[in-house]
mmCIF file of C-alpha atoms and ligand atoms in Angstrom:
data_model
loop_
_atom_site.group_PDB
_atom_site.id
_atom_site.type_symbol
_atom_site.label_atom_id
_atom_site.label_comp_id
_atom_site.label_asym_id
_atom_site.label_seq_id
_atom_site.Cartn_x
_atom_site.Cartn_y
_atom_site.Cartn_z
ATOM 1 C CA UNK A 1 -2.472 -6.379 6.057
ATOM 2 C CA UNK A 2 -1.591 -3.096 4.464
ATOM 3 C CA UNK A 3 -3.465 -0.692 6.631
ATOM 4 C CA UNK A 4 -4.314 1.907 4.037
ATOM 5 C CA UNK A 5 -6.724 4.884 3.875
ATOM 6 C CA UNK A 6 -6.591 6.458 6.971
ATOM 7 C CA UNK A 7 -6.175 10.005 5.813
ATOM 8 C CA UNK A 8 -8.867 9.509 3.248
ATOM 9 C CA UNK A 9 -11.142 8.580 6.027
ATOM 10 C CA UNK A 10 -10.470 11.724 8.321
ATOM 11 C CA UNK A 11 -10.660 13.890 5.204
ATOM 12 C CA UNK A 12 -13.702 12.305 4.396
ATOM 13 C CA UNK A 13 -15.250 13.554 7.570
ATOM 14 C CA UNK A 14 -13.552 17.058 6.972
ATOM 15 C CA UNK A 15 -11.194 16.526 9.675
ATOM 16 C CA UNK A 16 -7.391 16.149 9.766
ATOM 17 C CA UNK A 17 -5.541 12.983 8.267
ATOM 18 C CA UNK A 18 -4.163 11.846 11.895
ATOM 19 C CA UNK A 19 -7.801 11.573 13.016
ATOM 20 C CA UNK A 20 -8.066 8.656 10.774
ATOM 21 C CA UNK A 21 -4.927 7.273 12.477
ATOM 22 C CA UNK A 22 -6.071 7.158 15.626
ATOM 23 C CA UNK A 23 -9.792 5.411 14.769
ATOM 24 C CA UNK A 24 -7.315 3.091 12.434
ATOM 25 C CA UNK A 25 -5.787 2.077 15.884
ATOM 26 C CA UNK A 26 -9.530 0.683 16.664
ATOM 27 C CA UNK A 27 -9.319 -1.045 13.417
ATOM 28 C CA UNK A 28 -5.995 -3.142 14.741
ATOM 29 C CA UNK A 29 -7.366 -4.358 17.799
ATOM 30 C CA UNK A 30 -10.483 -5.659 16.482
ATOM 31 C CA UNK A 31 -8.204 -7.504 13.581
ATOM 32 C CA UNK A 32 -5.861 -8.987 16.497
ATOM 33 C CA UNK A 33 -8.679 -10.163 18.471
ATOM 34 C CA UNK A 34 -10.501 -11.303 14.827
ATOM 35 C CA UNK A 35 -7.233 -13.309 14.314
ATOM 36 C CA UNK A 36 -7.119 -14.462 18.041
ATOM 37 C CA UNK A 37 -10.566 -15.882 17.232
ATOM 38 C CA UNK A 38 -10.289 -17.258 13.884
ATOM 39 C CA UNK A 39 -6.965 -19.562 14.570
ATOM 40 C CA UNK A 40 -4.453 -17.067 12.334
ATOM 41 C CA UNK A 41 -0.978 -17.751 13.648
ATOM 42 C CA UNK A 42 0.871 -14.742 12.467
ATOM 43 C CA UNK A 43 -0.914 -11.005 11.662
ATOM 44 C CA UNK A 44 1.594 -8.878 9.746
ATOM 45 C CA UNK A 45 0.293 -5.177 9.983
ATOM 46 C CA UNK A 46 2.271 -2.700 7.250
ATOM 47 C CA UNK A 47 2.373 0.143 9.711
ATOM 48 C CA UNK A 48 5.150 2.633 8.334
ATOM 49 C CA UNK A 49 7.043 2.347 5.203
ATOM 50 C CA UNK A 50 10.414 3.584 4.432
ATOM 51 C CA UNK A 51 8.775 6.209 1.743
ATOM 52 C CA UNK A 52 6.364 7.165 4.721
ATOM 53 C CA UNK A 53 9.410 9.081 6.406
ATOM 54 C CA UNK A 54 8.707 11.418 3.446
ATOM 55 C CA UNK A 55 5.695 12.465 4.877
ATOM 56 C CA UNK A 56 5.006 15.725 6.754
ATOM 57 C CA UNK A 57 7.036 15.912 9.771
ATOM 58 C CA UNK A 58 3.994 16.479 11.879
ATOM 59 C CA UNK A 59 1.932 13.696 10.707
ATOM 60 C CA UNK A 60 5.385 11.008 10.968
ATOM 61 C CA UNK A 61 5.344 12.722 14.829
ATOM 62 C CA UNK A 62 1.839 11.600 15.522
ATOM 63 C CA UNK A 63 2.449 8.153 13.668
ATOM 64 C CA UNK A 64 5.455 7.457 15.792
ATOM 65 C CA UNK A 65 3.837 8.797 19.606
ATOM 66 C CA UNK A 66 0.639 6.915 18.785
ATOM 67 C CA UNK A 67 2.830 3.494 18.000
ATOM 68 C CA UNK A 68 4.839 3.929 21.561
ATOM 69 C CA UNK A 69 1.289 4.790 22.813
ATOM 70 C CA UNK A 70 -0.920 2.006 21.644
ATOM 71 C CA UNK A 71 1.797 -0.779 21.949
ATOM 72 C CA UNK A 72 1.748 0.205 25.814
ATOM 73 C CA UNK A 73 -1.678 0.413 26.432
ATOM 74 C CA UNK A 74 -2.117 -3.165 24.847
ATOM 75 C CA UNK A 75 0.302 -4.982 27.334
ATOM 76 C CA UNK A 76 -2.275 -6.822 29.344
ATOM 77 C CA UNK A 77 -4.414 -7.700 26.048
ATOM 78 C CA UNK A 78 -1.380 -9.260 24.925
ATOM 79 C CA UNK A 79 -0.535 -11.156 27.656
ATOM 80 C CA UNK A 80 -4.282 -12.604 28.502
ATOM 81 C CA UNK A 81 -4.336 -13.381 24.466
ATOM 82 C CA UNK A 82 -1.453 -15.227 24.327
ATOM 83 C CA UNK A 83 0.049 -12.624 21.847
ATOM 84 C CA UNK A 84 3.454 -12.344 20.645
ATOM 85 C CA UNK A 85 4.590 -8.701 19.963
ATOM 86 C CA UNK A 86 7.242 -8.124 17.294
ATOM 87 C CA UNK A 87 8.459 -5.220 15.398
ATOM 88 C CA UNK A 88 10.277 -5.599 11.606
ATOM 89 C CA UNK A 89 12.038 -3.292 9.976
ATOM 90 C CA UNK A 90 14.826 -0.424 9.683
ATOM 91 C CA UNK A 91 14.732 0.110 13.236
ATOM 92 C CA UNK A 92 17.935 2.086 13.525
ATOM 93 C CA UNK A 93 15.996 5.353 11.869
ATOM 94 C CA UNK A 94 13.131 5.231 14.943
ATOM 95 C CA UNK A 95 13.823 7.275 18.191
ATOM 96 C CA UNK A 96 15.492 5.664 21.343
ATOM 97 C CA UNK A 97 12.642 5.984 23.471
ATOM 98 C CA UNK A 98 10.412 4.083 20.552
ATOM 99 C CA UNK A 99 13.495 1.397 20.368
ATOM 100 C CA UNK A 100 13.136 0.892 23.975
ATOM 101 C CA UNK A 101 9.512 0.673 23.968
ATOM 102 C CA UNK A 102 9.586 -2.408 21.662
ATOM 103 C CA UNK A 103 12.527 -4.033 23.215
ATOM 104 C CA UNK A 104 10.796 -4.371 26.178
ATOM 105 C CA UNK A 105 7.344 -5.623 25.022
ATOM 106 C CA UNK A 106 9.044 -8.226 22.844
ATOM 107 C CA UNK A 107 10.429 -9.699 25.633
ATOM 108 C CA UNK A 108 7.630 -9.197 27.789
ATOM 109 C CA UNK A 109 5.520 -11.417 25.261
ATOM 110 C CA UNK A 110 8.502 -13.429 24.061
ATOM 111 C CA UNK A 111 6.905 -16.556 25.471
ATOM 112 C CA UNK A 112 3.104 -16.045 24.110
ATOM 113 C CA UNK A 113 2.384 -18.770 21.441
ATOM 114 C CA UNK A 114 -1.440 -18.449 20.331
ATOM 115 C CA UNK A 115 -1.083 -15.333 17.838
ATOM 116 C CA UNK A 116 2.321 -13.625 16.598
ATOM 117 C CA UNK A 117 1.557 -9.781 15.619
ATOM 118 C CA UNK A 118 4.338 -8.247 13.831
ATOM 119 C CA UNK A 119 4.367 -4.624 13.201
ATOM 120 C CA UNK A 120 6.215 -3.518 10.118
ATOM 121 C CA UNK A 121 8.049 0.057 10.659
ATOM 122 C CA UNK A 122 10.207 1.516 8.387
ATOM 123 C CA UNK A 123 10.118 -1.356 5.954
ATOM 124 C CA UNK A 124 10.572 -1.769 2.696
ATOM 125 C CA UNK A 125 10.750 -4.640 0.724
ATOM 126 C CA UNK A 126 13.506 -3.422 -0.971
ATOM 127 C CA UNK A 127 15.380 -2.176 1.913
ATOM 128 C CA UNK A 128 14.906 -6.261 3.566
ATOM 129 C CA UNK A 129 16.227 -7.522 0.263
ATOM 130 C CA UNK A 130 19.447 -4.866 0.039
ATOM 131 C CA UNK A 131 20.317 -5.699 3.972
ATOM 132 C CA UNK A 132 20.145 -9.494 3.326
ATOM 133 C CA UNK A 133 22.463 -9.335 0.767
ATOM 134 C CA UNK A 134 24.401 -6.914 2.226
ATOM 135 C CA UNK A 135 24.936 -9.226 5.303
ATOM 136 C CA UNK A 136 24.987 -12.549 3.848
ATOM 137 C CA UNK A 137 27.993 -11.035 1.249
ATOM 138 C CA UNK A 138 29.317 -10.061 4.494
ATOM 139 C CA UNK A 139 29.128 -13.174 5.861
ATOM 140 C CA UNK A 140 30.664 -15.443 3.181
ATOM 141 C CA UNK A 141 33.287 -12.904 2.387
ATOM 142 C CA UNK A 142 36.506 -14.974 1.347
ATOM 143 C CA UNK A 143 34.284 -17.948 1.018
ATOM 144 C CA UNK A 144 32.861 -17.400 -2.363
ATOM 145 C CA UNK A 145 32.316 -21.169 -3.695
ATOM 146 C CA UNK A 146 30.286 -21.681 -0.206
ATOM 147 C CA UNK A 147 28.499 -18.651 -1.146
ATOM 148 C CA UNK A 148 27.651 -19.767 -5.024
ATOM 149 C CA UNK A 149 26.246 -23.015 -3.508
ATOM 150 C CA UNK A 150 23.624 -21.336 -1.599
ATOM 151 C CA UNK A 151 19.893 -22.225 -1.948
ATOM 152 C CA UNK A 152 16.872 -19.625 -1.504
ATOM 153 C CA UNK A 153 16.345 -20.919 2.268
ATOM 154 C CA UNK A 154 19.712 -20.206 2.913
ATOM 155 C CA UNK A 155 18.763 -16.031 1.963
ATOM 156 C CA UNK A 156 15.260 -16.764 3.674
ATOM 157 C CA UNK A 157 17.411 -16.488 7.012
ATOM 158 C CA UNK A 158 18.804 -12.758 5.861
ATOM 159 C CA UNK A 159 15.523 -11.092 5.857
ATOM 160 C CA UNK A 160 14.355 -9.493 8.845
ATOM 161 C CA UNK A 161 11.224 -12.211 8.718
ATOM 162 C CA UNK A 162 13.539 -15.060 9.032
ATOM 163 C CA UNK A 163 11.716 -17.685 10.506
ATOM 164 C CA UNK A 164 8.352 -16.266 10.294
ATOM 165 C CA UNK A 165 6.643 -18.198 7.433
ATOM 166 C CA UNK A 166 5.263 -16.126 3.839
ATOM 167 C CA UNK A 167 2.146 -14.651 4.136
ATOM 168 C CA UNK A 168 -0.642 -17.007 2.808
ATOM 169 C CA UNK A 169 -2.953 -13.986 1.993
ATOM 170 C CA UNK A 170 -2.093 -10.091 1.940
ATOM 171 C CA UNK A 171 -5.098 -7.558 2.489
ATOM 172 C CA UNK A 172 -5.038 -3.922 1.158
ATOM 173 C CA UNK A 173 -7.945 -1.668 2.158
ATOM 174 C CA UNK A 174 -8.914 1.585 0.478
ATOM 175 C CA UNK A 175 -9.060 0.716 -3.149
ATOM 176 C CA UNK A 176 -5.160 0.849 -3.775
ATOM 177 C CA UNK A 177 -3.902 -2.182 -5.702
ATOM 178 C CA UNK A 178 -0.903 -2.350 -5.440
ATOM 179 C CA UNK A 179 2.025 -3.514 -3.071
ATOM 180 C CA UNK A 180 3.614 -0.548 -2.075
ATOM 181 C CA UNK A 181 7.161 -1.858 -1.196
ATOM 182 C CA UNK A 182 5.377 -4.426 1.081
ATOM 183 C CA UNK A 183 7.026 -8.186 1.442
ATOM 184 C CA UNK A 184 7.984 -8.376 -2.356
ATOM 185 C CA UNK A 185 10.485 -11.219 -1.723
ATOM 186 C CA UNK A 186 8.264 -12.943 0.760
ATOM 187 C CA UNK A 187 4.618 -12.184 -1.272
ATOM 188 C CA UNK A 188 6.175 -14.515 -4.366
ATOM 189 C CA UNK A 189 2.706 -16.816 -3.926
ATOM 190 C CA UNK A 190 0.817 -15.148 -1.779
ATOM 191 C CA UNK A 191 -2.893 -14.675 -2.202
ATOM 192 C CA UNK A 192 -4.009 -11.240 -2.511
ATOM 193 C CA UNK A 193 -7.310 -9.817 -1.640
ATOM 194 C CA UNK A 194 -8.089 -6.256 -2.311
ATOM 195 C CA UNK A 195 -11.387 -4.159 -0.895
ATOM 196 C CA UNK A 196 -12.300 -0.278 -1.213
ATOM 197 C CA UNK A 197 -12.917 -0.423 2.669
ATOM 198 C CA UNK A 198 -10.967 1.887 4.188
ATOM 199 C CA UNK A 199 -8.733 0.758 7.053
ATOM 200 C CA UNK A 200 -10.432 2.538 10.309
ATOM 201 C CA UNK A 201 -13.881 0.577 8.622
ATOM 202 C CA UNK A 202 -11.772 -2.528 8.453
ATOM 203 C CA UNK A 203 -12.794 -4.774 11.478
ATOM 204 C CA UNK A 204 -14.125 -8.157 12.576
ATOM 205 C CA UNK A 205 -16.941 -8.710 9.713
ATOM 206 C CA UNK A 206 -14.484 -7.437 6.941
ATOM 207 C CA UNK A 207 -11.507 -9.341 7.969
ATOM 208 C CA UNK A 208 -14.098 -12.410 8.274
ATOM 209 C CA UNK A 209 -14.906 -11.732 4.903
ATOM 210 C CA UNK A 210 -11.561 -11.580 3.229
ATOM 211 C CA UNK A 211 -10.277 -14.826 5.394
ATOM 212 C CA UNK A 212 -14.026 -16.506 3.913
ATOM 213 C CA UNK A 213 -12.304 -15.535 -0.195
ATOM 214 C CA UNK A 214 -9.064 -16.935 0.917
ATOM 215 C CA UNK A 215 -10.925 -20.073 1.749
ATOM 216 C CA UNK A 216 -12.219 -20.239 -1.630
ATOM 217 C CA UNK A 217 -8.822 -19.697 -3.507
ATOM 218 C CA UNK A 218 -7.069 -22.683 -5.453
ATOM 219 C CA UNK A 219 -3.367 -22.360 -4.822
ATOM 220 C CA UNK A 220 -1.325 -23.812 -7.518
ATOM 221 C CA UNK A 221 2.089 -22.948 -6.452
ATOM 222 C CA UNK A 222 3.168 -23.035 -10.577
ATOM 223 C CA UNK A 223 2.205 -26.810 -10.609
ATOM 224 C CA UNK A 224 -1.202 -29.389 -11.989
ATOM 225 C CA UNK A 225 -3.374 -30.536 -9.837
HETATM 226 C C1 IPE B 1 -2.428 4.169 5.839
HETATM 227 O O1 IPE B 1 -3.502 5.313 5.885
HETATM 228 C C2 IPE B 1 -1.067 4.555 7.297
HETATM 229 C C3 IPE B 1 -0.071 4.660 6.714
HETATM 230 C C4 IPE B 1 0.383 4.909 5.508
HETATM 231 C C5 IPE B 1 0.772 5.213 7.889
HETATM 232 P P1 IPE B 1 -2.564 6.579 4.954
HETATM 233 O O2 IPE B 1 -1.986 7.476 5.851
HETATM 234 O O3 IPE B 1 -1.640 6.402 3.749
HETATM 235 O O4 IPE B 1 -4.222 7.011 4.440
HETATM 236 P P2 IPE B 1 -4.749 7.597 2.454
HETATM 237 O O5 IPE B 1 -3.918 6.393 1.844
HETATM 238 O O6 IPE B 1 -3.936 9.001 2.665
HETATM 239 O O7 IPE B 1 -5.923 7.766 2.641
HETATM 240 C C1 IPE B 2 1.295 1.747 2.369
HETATM 241 O O1 IPE B 2 0.374 3.240 1.994
HETATM 242 C C2 IPE B 2 2.294 1.820 3.289
HETATM 243 C C3 IPE B 2 1.378 1.312 4.628
HETATM 244 C C4 IPE B 2 0.144 1.286 4.666
HETATM 245 C C5 IPE B 2 2.392 1.765 5.522
HETATM 246 P P1 IPE B 2 0.774 4.474 1.659
HETATM 247 O O2 IPE B 2 -0.311 5.328 1.679
HETATM 248 O O3 IPE B 2 2.163 4.694 1.948
HETATM 249 O O4 IPE B 2 1.013 3.571 -0.105
HETATM 250 P P2 IPE B 2 0.766 4.545 -1.490
HETATM 251 O O5 IPE B 2 1.620 5.635 -1.171
HETATM 252 O O6 IPE B 2 -0.518 4.599 -1.722
HETATM 253 O O7 IPE B 2 1.484 3.557 -2.879
HETATM 254 MG MG1 MG B 3 -1.912 5.755 1.624
#
């Protein structure tokens, strides 16, 4: 889910942009419940991009605080519903306090297996590919022959999504039809679903409609049937 349109949702109501972020948390809750209900195994939410650090400081601070508080509030729900919680991205840019909260939640929910809920925070696709390339190069320094023989799956292991399947479906709300530096490598064969609905209005029915649209897609992976 590229959760977009919170600011516009609030402005349409004559309110501050952050009001839309608060309402957006309710959509996260609704979509998480719907994912469990529908048997989705991985739900990934693009919550904050590397580029979003360039927003006004007050908005960034509110978003980070919202992230921390909603995470802690959801603990019981995650445990009761078998939800494993993970956060992926350039976490070095987050505050010590937020990182500690993430760490605690990831540990507490690590044994849950029904749904893996991944929050992409301070994430960008180009950053991910870059950090993977750097780490791979460092690991293979002095072993260039071996490096030359590596395949795609070897590179996959260096991305922050190592071990997580590539997304089957990428939903973007708010009418924008772009990827905004989300999972660039991992979306090579993802299906896309764009809707004009703003994120705070994207709830159970809208998610189920996206799943239904996905069910009608014909995924060929470049082959002929
Ligand atoms: C999505 O809503 C949330 C984040 C990117 C953090 P926006 O804040 O981008 O809302 P719009 O696109 O300005 O309406
Ligand atoms: C994409 O939304 C990022 C997230 C949803 C976290 P943006 O609002 O940042 O994207 P642009 O600026 O419209 O491309
Ligand atoms: Mg936006």
